[in-house]
Short mmCIF file of C-alpha atoms in Angstrom, two decimals:
data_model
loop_
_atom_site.label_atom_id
_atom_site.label_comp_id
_atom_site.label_asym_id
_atom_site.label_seq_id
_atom_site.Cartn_x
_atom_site.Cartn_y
_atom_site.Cartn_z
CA UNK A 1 -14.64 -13.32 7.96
CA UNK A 2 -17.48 -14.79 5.33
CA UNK A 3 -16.51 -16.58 2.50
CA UNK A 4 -17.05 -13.72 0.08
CA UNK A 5 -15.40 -10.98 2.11
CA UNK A 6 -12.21 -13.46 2.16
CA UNK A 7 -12.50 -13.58 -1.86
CA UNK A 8 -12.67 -9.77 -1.75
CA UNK A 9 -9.32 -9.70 0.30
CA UNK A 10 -7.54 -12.09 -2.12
CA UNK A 11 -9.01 -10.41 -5.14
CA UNK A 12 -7.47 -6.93 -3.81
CA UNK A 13 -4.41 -8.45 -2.89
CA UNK A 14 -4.07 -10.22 -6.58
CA UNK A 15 -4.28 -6.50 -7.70
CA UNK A 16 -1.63 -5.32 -5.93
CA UNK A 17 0.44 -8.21 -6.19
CA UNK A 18 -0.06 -7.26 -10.11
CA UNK A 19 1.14 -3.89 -9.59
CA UNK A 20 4.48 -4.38 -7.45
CA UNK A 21 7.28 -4.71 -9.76
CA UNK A 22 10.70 -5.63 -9.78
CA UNK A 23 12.80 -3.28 -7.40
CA UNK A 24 16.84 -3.75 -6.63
CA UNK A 25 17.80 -5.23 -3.31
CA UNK A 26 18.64 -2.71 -0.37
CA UNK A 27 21.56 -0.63 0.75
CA UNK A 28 21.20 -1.99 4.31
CA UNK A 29 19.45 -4.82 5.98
CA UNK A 30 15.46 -4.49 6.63
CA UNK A 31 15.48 -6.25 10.11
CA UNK A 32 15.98 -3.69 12.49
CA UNK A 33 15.97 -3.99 16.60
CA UNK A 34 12.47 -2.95 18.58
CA UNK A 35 10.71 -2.29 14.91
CA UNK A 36 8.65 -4.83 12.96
CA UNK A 37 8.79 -4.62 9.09
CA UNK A 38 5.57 -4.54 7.74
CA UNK A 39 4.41 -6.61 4.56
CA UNK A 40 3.05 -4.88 1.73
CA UNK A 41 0.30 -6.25 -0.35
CA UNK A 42 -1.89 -8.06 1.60
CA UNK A 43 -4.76 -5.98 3.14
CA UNK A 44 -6.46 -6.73 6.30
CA UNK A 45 -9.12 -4.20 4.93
CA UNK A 46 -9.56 -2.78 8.61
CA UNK A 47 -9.52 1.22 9.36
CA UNK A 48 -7.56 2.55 12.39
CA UNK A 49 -10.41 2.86 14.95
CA UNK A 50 -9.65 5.36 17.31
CA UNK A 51 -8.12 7.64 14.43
CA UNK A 52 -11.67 7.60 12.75
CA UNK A 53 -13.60 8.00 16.13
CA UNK A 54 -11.42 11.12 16.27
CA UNK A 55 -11.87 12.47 12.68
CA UNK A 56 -15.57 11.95 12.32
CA UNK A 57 -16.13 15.31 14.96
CA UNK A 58 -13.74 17.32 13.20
CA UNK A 59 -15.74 15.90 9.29
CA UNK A 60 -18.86 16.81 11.20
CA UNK A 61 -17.84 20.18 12.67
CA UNK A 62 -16.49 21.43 9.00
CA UNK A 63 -19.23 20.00 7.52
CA UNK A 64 -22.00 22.33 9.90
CA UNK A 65 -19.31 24.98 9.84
CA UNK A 66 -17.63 25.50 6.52
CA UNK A 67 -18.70 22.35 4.44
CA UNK A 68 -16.57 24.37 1.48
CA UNK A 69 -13.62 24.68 3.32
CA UNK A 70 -13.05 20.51 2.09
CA UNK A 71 -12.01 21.42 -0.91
CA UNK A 72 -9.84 24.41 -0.16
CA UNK A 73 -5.91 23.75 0.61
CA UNK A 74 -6.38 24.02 4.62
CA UNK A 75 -8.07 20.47 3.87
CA UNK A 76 -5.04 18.25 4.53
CA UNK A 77 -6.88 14.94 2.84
CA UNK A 78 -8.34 14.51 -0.70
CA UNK A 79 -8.33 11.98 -3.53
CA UNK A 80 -5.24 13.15 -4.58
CA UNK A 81 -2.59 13.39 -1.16
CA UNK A 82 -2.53 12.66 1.98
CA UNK A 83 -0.74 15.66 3.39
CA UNK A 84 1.07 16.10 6.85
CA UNK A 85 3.70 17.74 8.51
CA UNK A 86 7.39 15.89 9.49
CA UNK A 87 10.21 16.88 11.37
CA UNK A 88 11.02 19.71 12.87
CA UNK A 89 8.15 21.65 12.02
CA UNK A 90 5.78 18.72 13.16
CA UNK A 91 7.61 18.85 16.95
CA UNK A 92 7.94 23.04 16.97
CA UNK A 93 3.78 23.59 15.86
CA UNK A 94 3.12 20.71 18.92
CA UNK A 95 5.21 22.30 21.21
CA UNK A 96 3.83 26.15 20.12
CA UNK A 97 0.02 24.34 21.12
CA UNK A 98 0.87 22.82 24.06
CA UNK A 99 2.98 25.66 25.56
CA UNK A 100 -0.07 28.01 26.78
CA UNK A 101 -2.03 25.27 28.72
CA UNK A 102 0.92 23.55 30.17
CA UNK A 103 2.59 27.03 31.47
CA UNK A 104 -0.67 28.11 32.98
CA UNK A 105 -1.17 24.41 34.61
CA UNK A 106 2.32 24.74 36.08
CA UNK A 107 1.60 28.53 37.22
CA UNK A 108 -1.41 26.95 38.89
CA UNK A 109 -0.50 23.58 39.97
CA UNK A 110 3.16 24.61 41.30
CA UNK A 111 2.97 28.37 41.73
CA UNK A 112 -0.49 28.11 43.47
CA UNK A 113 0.91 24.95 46.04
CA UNK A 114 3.85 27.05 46.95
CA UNK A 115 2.59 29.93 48.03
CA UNK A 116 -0.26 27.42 49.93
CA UNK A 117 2.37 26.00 51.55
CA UNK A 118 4.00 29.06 52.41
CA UNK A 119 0.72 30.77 54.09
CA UNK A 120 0.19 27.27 56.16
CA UNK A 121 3.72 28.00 58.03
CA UNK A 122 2.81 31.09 58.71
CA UNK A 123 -0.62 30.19 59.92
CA UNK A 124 0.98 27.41 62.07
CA UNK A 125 4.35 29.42 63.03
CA UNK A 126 3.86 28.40 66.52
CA UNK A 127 2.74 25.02 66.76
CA UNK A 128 4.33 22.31 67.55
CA UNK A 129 6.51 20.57 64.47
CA UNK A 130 4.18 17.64 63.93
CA UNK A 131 1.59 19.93 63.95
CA UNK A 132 2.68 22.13 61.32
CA UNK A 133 4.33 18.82 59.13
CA UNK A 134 0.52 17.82 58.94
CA UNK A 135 -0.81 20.74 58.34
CA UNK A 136 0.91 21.43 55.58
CA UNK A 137 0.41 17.57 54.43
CA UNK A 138 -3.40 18.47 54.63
CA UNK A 139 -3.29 21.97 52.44
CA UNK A 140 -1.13 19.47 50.08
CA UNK A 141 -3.83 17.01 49.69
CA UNK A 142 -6.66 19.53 49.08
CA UNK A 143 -4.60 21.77 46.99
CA UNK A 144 -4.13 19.35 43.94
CA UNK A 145 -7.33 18.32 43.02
CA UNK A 146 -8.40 21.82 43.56
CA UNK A 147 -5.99 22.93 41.40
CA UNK A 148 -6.94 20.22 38.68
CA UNK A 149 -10.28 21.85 38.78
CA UNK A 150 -9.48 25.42 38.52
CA UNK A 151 -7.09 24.98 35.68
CA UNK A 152 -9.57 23.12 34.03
CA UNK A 153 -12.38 25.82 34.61
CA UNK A 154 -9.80 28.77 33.66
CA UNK A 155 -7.85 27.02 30.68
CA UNK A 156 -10.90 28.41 27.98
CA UNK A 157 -10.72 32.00 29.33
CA UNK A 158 -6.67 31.92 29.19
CA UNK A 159 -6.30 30.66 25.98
CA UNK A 160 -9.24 32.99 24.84
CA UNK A 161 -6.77 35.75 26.62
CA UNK A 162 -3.82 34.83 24.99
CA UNK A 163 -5.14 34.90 21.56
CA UNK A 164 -6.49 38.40 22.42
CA UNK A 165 -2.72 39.21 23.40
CA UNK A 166 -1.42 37.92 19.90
CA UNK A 167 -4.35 39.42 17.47
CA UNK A 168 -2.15 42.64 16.42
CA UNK A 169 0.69 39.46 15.50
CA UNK A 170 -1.94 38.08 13.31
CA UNK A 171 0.01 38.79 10.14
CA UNK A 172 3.18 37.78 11.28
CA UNK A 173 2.42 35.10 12.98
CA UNK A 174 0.35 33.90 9.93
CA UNK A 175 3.85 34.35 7.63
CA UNK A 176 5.99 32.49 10.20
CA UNK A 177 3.61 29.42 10.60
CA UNK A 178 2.63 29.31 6.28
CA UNK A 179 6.23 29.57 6.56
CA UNK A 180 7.10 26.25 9.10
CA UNK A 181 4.28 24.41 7.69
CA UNK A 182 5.37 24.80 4.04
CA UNK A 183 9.11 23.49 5.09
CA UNK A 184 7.72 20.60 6.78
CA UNK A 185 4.38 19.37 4.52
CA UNK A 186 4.82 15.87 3.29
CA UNK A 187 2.58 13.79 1.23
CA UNK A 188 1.15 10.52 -0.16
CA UNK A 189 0.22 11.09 -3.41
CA UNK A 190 -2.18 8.81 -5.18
CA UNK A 191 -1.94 10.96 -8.33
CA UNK A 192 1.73 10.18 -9.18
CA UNK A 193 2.35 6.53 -6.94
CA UNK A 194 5.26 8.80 -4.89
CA UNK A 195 6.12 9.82 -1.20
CA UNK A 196 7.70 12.96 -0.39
CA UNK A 197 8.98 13.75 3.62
CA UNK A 198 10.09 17.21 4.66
CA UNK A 199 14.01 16.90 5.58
CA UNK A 200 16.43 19.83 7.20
CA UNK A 201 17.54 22.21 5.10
CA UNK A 202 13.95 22.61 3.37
CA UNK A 203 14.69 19.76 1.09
CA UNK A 204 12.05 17.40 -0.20
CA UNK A 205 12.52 13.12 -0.16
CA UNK A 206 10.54 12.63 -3.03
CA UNK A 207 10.23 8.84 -4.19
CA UNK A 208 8.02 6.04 -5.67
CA UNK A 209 6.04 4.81 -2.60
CA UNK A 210 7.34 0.97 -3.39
CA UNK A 211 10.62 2.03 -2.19
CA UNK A 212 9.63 2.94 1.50
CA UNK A 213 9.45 0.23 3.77
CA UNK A 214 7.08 0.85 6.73
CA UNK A 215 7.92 -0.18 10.68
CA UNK A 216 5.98 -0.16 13.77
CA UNK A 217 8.28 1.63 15.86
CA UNK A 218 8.03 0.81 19.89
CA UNK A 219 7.94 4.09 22.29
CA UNK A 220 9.38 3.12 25.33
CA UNK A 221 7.52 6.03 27.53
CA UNK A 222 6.95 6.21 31.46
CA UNK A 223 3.27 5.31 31.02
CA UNK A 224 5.01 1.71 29.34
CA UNK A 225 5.20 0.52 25.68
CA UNK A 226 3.92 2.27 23.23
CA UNK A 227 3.57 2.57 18.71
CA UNK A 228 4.06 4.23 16.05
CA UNK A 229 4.88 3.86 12.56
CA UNK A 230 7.93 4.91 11.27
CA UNK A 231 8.88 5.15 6.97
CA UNK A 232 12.69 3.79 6.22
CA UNK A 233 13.82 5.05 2.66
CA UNK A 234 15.07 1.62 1.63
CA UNK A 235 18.01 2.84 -0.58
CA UNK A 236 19.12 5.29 1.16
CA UNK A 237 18.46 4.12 4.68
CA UNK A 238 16.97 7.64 5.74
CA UNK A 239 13.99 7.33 8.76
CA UNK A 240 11.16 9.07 8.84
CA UNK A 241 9.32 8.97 12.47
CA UNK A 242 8.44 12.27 13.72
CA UNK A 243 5.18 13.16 11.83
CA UNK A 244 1.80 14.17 12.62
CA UNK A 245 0.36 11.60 10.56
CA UNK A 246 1.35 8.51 12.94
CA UNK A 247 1.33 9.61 16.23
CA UNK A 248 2.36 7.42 19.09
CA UNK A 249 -0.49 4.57 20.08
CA UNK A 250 -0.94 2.59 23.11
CA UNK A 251 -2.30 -0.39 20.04
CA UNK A 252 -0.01 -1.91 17.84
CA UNK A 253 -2.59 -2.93 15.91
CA UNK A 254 -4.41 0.86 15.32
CA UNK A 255 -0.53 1.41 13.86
CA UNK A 256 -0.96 -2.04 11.38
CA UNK A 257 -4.56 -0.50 10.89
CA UNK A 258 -3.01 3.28 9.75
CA UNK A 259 -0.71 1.13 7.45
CA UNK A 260 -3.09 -1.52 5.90
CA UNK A 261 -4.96 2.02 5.17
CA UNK A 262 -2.16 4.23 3.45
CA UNK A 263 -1.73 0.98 0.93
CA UNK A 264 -5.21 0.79 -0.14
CA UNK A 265 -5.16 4.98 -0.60
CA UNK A 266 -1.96 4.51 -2.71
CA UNK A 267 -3.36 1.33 -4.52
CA UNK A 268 -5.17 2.90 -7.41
CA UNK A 269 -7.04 -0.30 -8.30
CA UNK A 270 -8.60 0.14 -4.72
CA UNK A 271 -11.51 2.48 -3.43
CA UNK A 272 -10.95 5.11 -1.17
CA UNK A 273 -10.55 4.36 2.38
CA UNK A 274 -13.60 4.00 4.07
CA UNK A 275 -12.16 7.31 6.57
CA UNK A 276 -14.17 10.48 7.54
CA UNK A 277 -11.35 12.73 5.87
CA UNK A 278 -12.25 11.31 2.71
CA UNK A 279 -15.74 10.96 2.63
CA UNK A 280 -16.09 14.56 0.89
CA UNK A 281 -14.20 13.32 -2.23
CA UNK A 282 -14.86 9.28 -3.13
CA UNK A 283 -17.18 10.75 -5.56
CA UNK A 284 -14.04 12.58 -7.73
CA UNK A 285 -12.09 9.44 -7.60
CA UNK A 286 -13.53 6.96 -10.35
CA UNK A 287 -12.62 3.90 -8.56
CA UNK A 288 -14.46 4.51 -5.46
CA UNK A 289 -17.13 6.45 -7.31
CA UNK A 290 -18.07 2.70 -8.78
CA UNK A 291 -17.46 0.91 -5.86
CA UNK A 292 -19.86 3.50 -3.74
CA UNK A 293 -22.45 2.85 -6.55
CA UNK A 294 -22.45 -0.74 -6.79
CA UNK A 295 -22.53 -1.04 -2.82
CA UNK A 296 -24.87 1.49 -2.27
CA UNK A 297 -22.64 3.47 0.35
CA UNK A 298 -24.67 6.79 1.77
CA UNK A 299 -22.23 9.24 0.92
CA UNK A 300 -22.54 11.07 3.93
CA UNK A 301 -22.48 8.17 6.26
CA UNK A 302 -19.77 9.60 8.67
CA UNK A 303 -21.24 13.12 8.11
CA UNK A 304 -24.42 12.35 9.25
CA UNK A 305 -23.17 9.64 11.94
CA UNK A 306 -24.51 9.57 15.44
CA UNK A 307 -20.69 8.68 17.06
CA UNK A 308 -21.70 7.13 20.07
CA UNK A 309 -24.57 4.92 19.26
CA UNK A 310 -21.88 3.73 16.26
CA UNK A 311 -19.92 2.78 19.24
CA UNK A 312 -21.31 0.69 20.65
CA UNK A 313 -23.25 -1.07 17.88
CA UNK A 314 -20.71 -1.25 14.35
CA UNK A 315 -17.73 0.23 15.65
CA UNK A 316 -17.43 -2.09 18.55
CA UNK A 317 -17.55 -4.89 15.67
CA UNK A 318 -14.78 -2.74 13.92
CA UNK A 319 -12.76 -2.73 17.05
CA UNK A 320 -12.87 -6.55 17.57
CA UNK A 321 -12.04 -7.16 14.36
CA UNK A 322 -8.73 -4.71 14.29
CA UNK A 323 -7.93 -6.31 17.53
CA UNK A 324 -8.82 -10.22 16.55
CA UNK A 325 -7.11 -10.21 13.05
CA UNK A 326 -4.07 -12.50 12.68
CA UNK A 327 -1.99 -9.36 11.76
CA UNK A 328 1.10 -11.97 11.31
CA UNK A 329 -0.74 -14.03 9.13
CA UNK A 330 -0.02 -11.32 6.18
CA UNK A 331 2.31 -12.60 3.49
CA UNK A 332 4.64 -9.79 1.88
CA UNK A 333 3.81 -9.15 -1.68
CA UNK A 334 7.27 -6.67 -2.20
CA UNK A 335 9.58 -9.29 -0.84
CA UNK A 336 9.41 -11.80 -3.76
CA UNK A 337 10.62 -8.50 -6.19
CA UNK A 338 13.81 -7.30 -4.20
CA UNK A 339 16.87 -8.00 -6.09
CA UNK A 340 15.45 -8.63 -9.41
CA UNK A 341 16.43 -5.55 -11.42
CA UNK A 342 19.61 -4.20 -10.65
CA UNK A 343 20.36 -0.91 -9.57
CA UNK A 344 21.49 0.65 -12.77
CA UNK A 345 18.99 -0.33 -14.46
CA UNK A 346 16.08 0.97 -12.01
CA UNK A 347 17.45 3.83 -11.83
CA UNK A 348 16.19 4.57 -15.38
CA UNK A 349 12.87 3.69 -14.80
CA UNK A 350 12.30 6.02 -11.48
CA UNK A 351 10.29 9.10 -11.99
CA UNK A 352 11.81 12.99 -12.91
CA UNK A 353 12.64 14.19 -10.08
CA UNK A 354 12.99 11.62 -7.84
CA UNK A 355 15.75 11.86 -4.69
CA UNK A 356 18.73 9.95 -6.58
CA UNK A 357 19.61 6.79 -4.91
#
């Protein structure tokens, strides 16, 4: 890092040093087994990698196909909130999108190698048993990656078919998911400083974003280890995992990176994120409006971005650099402030509306 990108970094975190204040201690302890607190405060000023890799085709393809659809509410990212589904509703829409193409690949994969298994001891009825234990080995072998390759040639034309099936639903279908999505949106609002998770029930945990403390969460999966970042209501010890805004990473450090990010966007003394979902709006947010102007920034550098040549000239750079930084270097900011108000007393600052604590 150059001498005036570290001043940068200890200017920003002096600014939001400035604006943590005094909270009470919490309910519980904060060290928790298999998850690593994360300090607040002190930015690394690096964007999750892959995450942007994977939003700047879906900017792009809005952009050619709908560029007005940004600022409509199917837009899930503005200078305003960060919204995203939790809970249940999160884990029901994945399931409802994966349940089409993995039914069809098991029709395929399993359906398909029983009944070629079947016709190979009939074929080989009366040969010998080693004979007909082979042959049925061979059919085996061939059968799988054939059937990799048809259900990957077929998988457009079935989903195609299924929508077809579902189009006199439209309506309903349209009221039941408005319906699951509006239980389970959350936000981050930059607009009022709070955090609000979708809980059973179709209530609402709405607090001041100071008062969530943020984990990366290890996944213990059959693949290995993997991350994810999980929110812990510090005062009332409630978890928040399960949402489609951190899913689960093979890096620990793309999770750090998706945390070092939400900061910034809820740090109102900060610009924007430099993120494809929020290149349509830096203009309506004073802050980064300045910052864009005194940098120069193109505003419609991930718009107009050729992906792969970014790759493997810039991005690689911003991938070393999310891998290389001494993410345990970070000093917390928050933890100097715990326990110096008291809990009576903060509770008469907190906003209108707030979950009570």
């Amino acid at each position: 890092m150059s001498q005036s990108e570290e001043k940068i970094r200890n200017h920003n975190s002096e600014l939001c040093n400035s604006q943590i204040s005094a909270v009470p201690e919490p309910v519980k302890s904060r060290r928790r087994l298999g998850q690593d607190i994360q300090p607040v405060g002190d930015y690394a000023e690096i964007e999750p990698y892959y995450r942007v890799c994977e939003d700047v085709g879906e900017v792009q393809h809005q952009d050619q196909s709908d560029p007005d659809a940004f600022h409509s509410s199917d837009w899930w990212w503005d200078e305003r909130q960060i919204r995203f589904l939790n809970g249940k509703a999160f884990i029901g829409l994945s399931i409802l999108l994966l349940f089409i193409p993995y039914t069809w690949g098991g029709v395929v994969l399993v359906g398909g190698g029983i009944l070629t298994v079947y016709n190979a001891i009939l074929f080989t009825v009366d040969a010998e048993h080693l004979l007909r234990v082979i042959a049925i080995l061979i059919v085996m072998v061939i059968w799988i990656p054939l059937s990799l390759y048809v259900i990957i040639k077929t998988m457009p034309w079935v989903m195609g078919a299924f929508a077809l099936l579902l189009k006199p639903f439209d309506k309903l279908l349209s009221k039941l998911l408005d319906r699951g999505l509006e239980a389970g949106e959350s936000f981050f609002s930059r607009e009022t400083g709070q955090v609000s998770f979708a809980m059973p029930g179709g209530k609402k945990l709405t607090a001041p974003f100071e008062e969530f403390d943020a984990y990366v969460e290890r996944v213990i999966e059959a693949g290995g280890v993997f991350y994810r970042l999980m929110f812990v209501h510090r005062y009332t010890a409630k978890e928040f995992s399960q949402t489609s805004l951190s899913r689960v990473e093979p890096s620990k450090e793309e999770v750090m990176a998706l945390w070092d990010m939400l900061q910034r966007y809820m740090d109102t003394s900060q610009p924007l994120p430099d993120v494809p979902r929020l290149e349509p709006f830096r203009h309506l947010d004073p802050v980064t409006a300045e910052h864009d102007e005194r940098v120069g920034r193109n505003p419609r550098f991930w718009r107009d971005l050729d992906l792969e040549a970014w790759r493997q000239g810039e991005g690689a750079e911003w991938l070393k650099r999310q891998v290389e930084y001494p993410w345990d270097k970070r000093k917390c900011k928050l933890t100097p402030q715990l326990g110096k108000i008291s809990m009576d007393e903060y509770r008469k600052q907190r906003p209108a509306g707030a979950w009570p604590i």
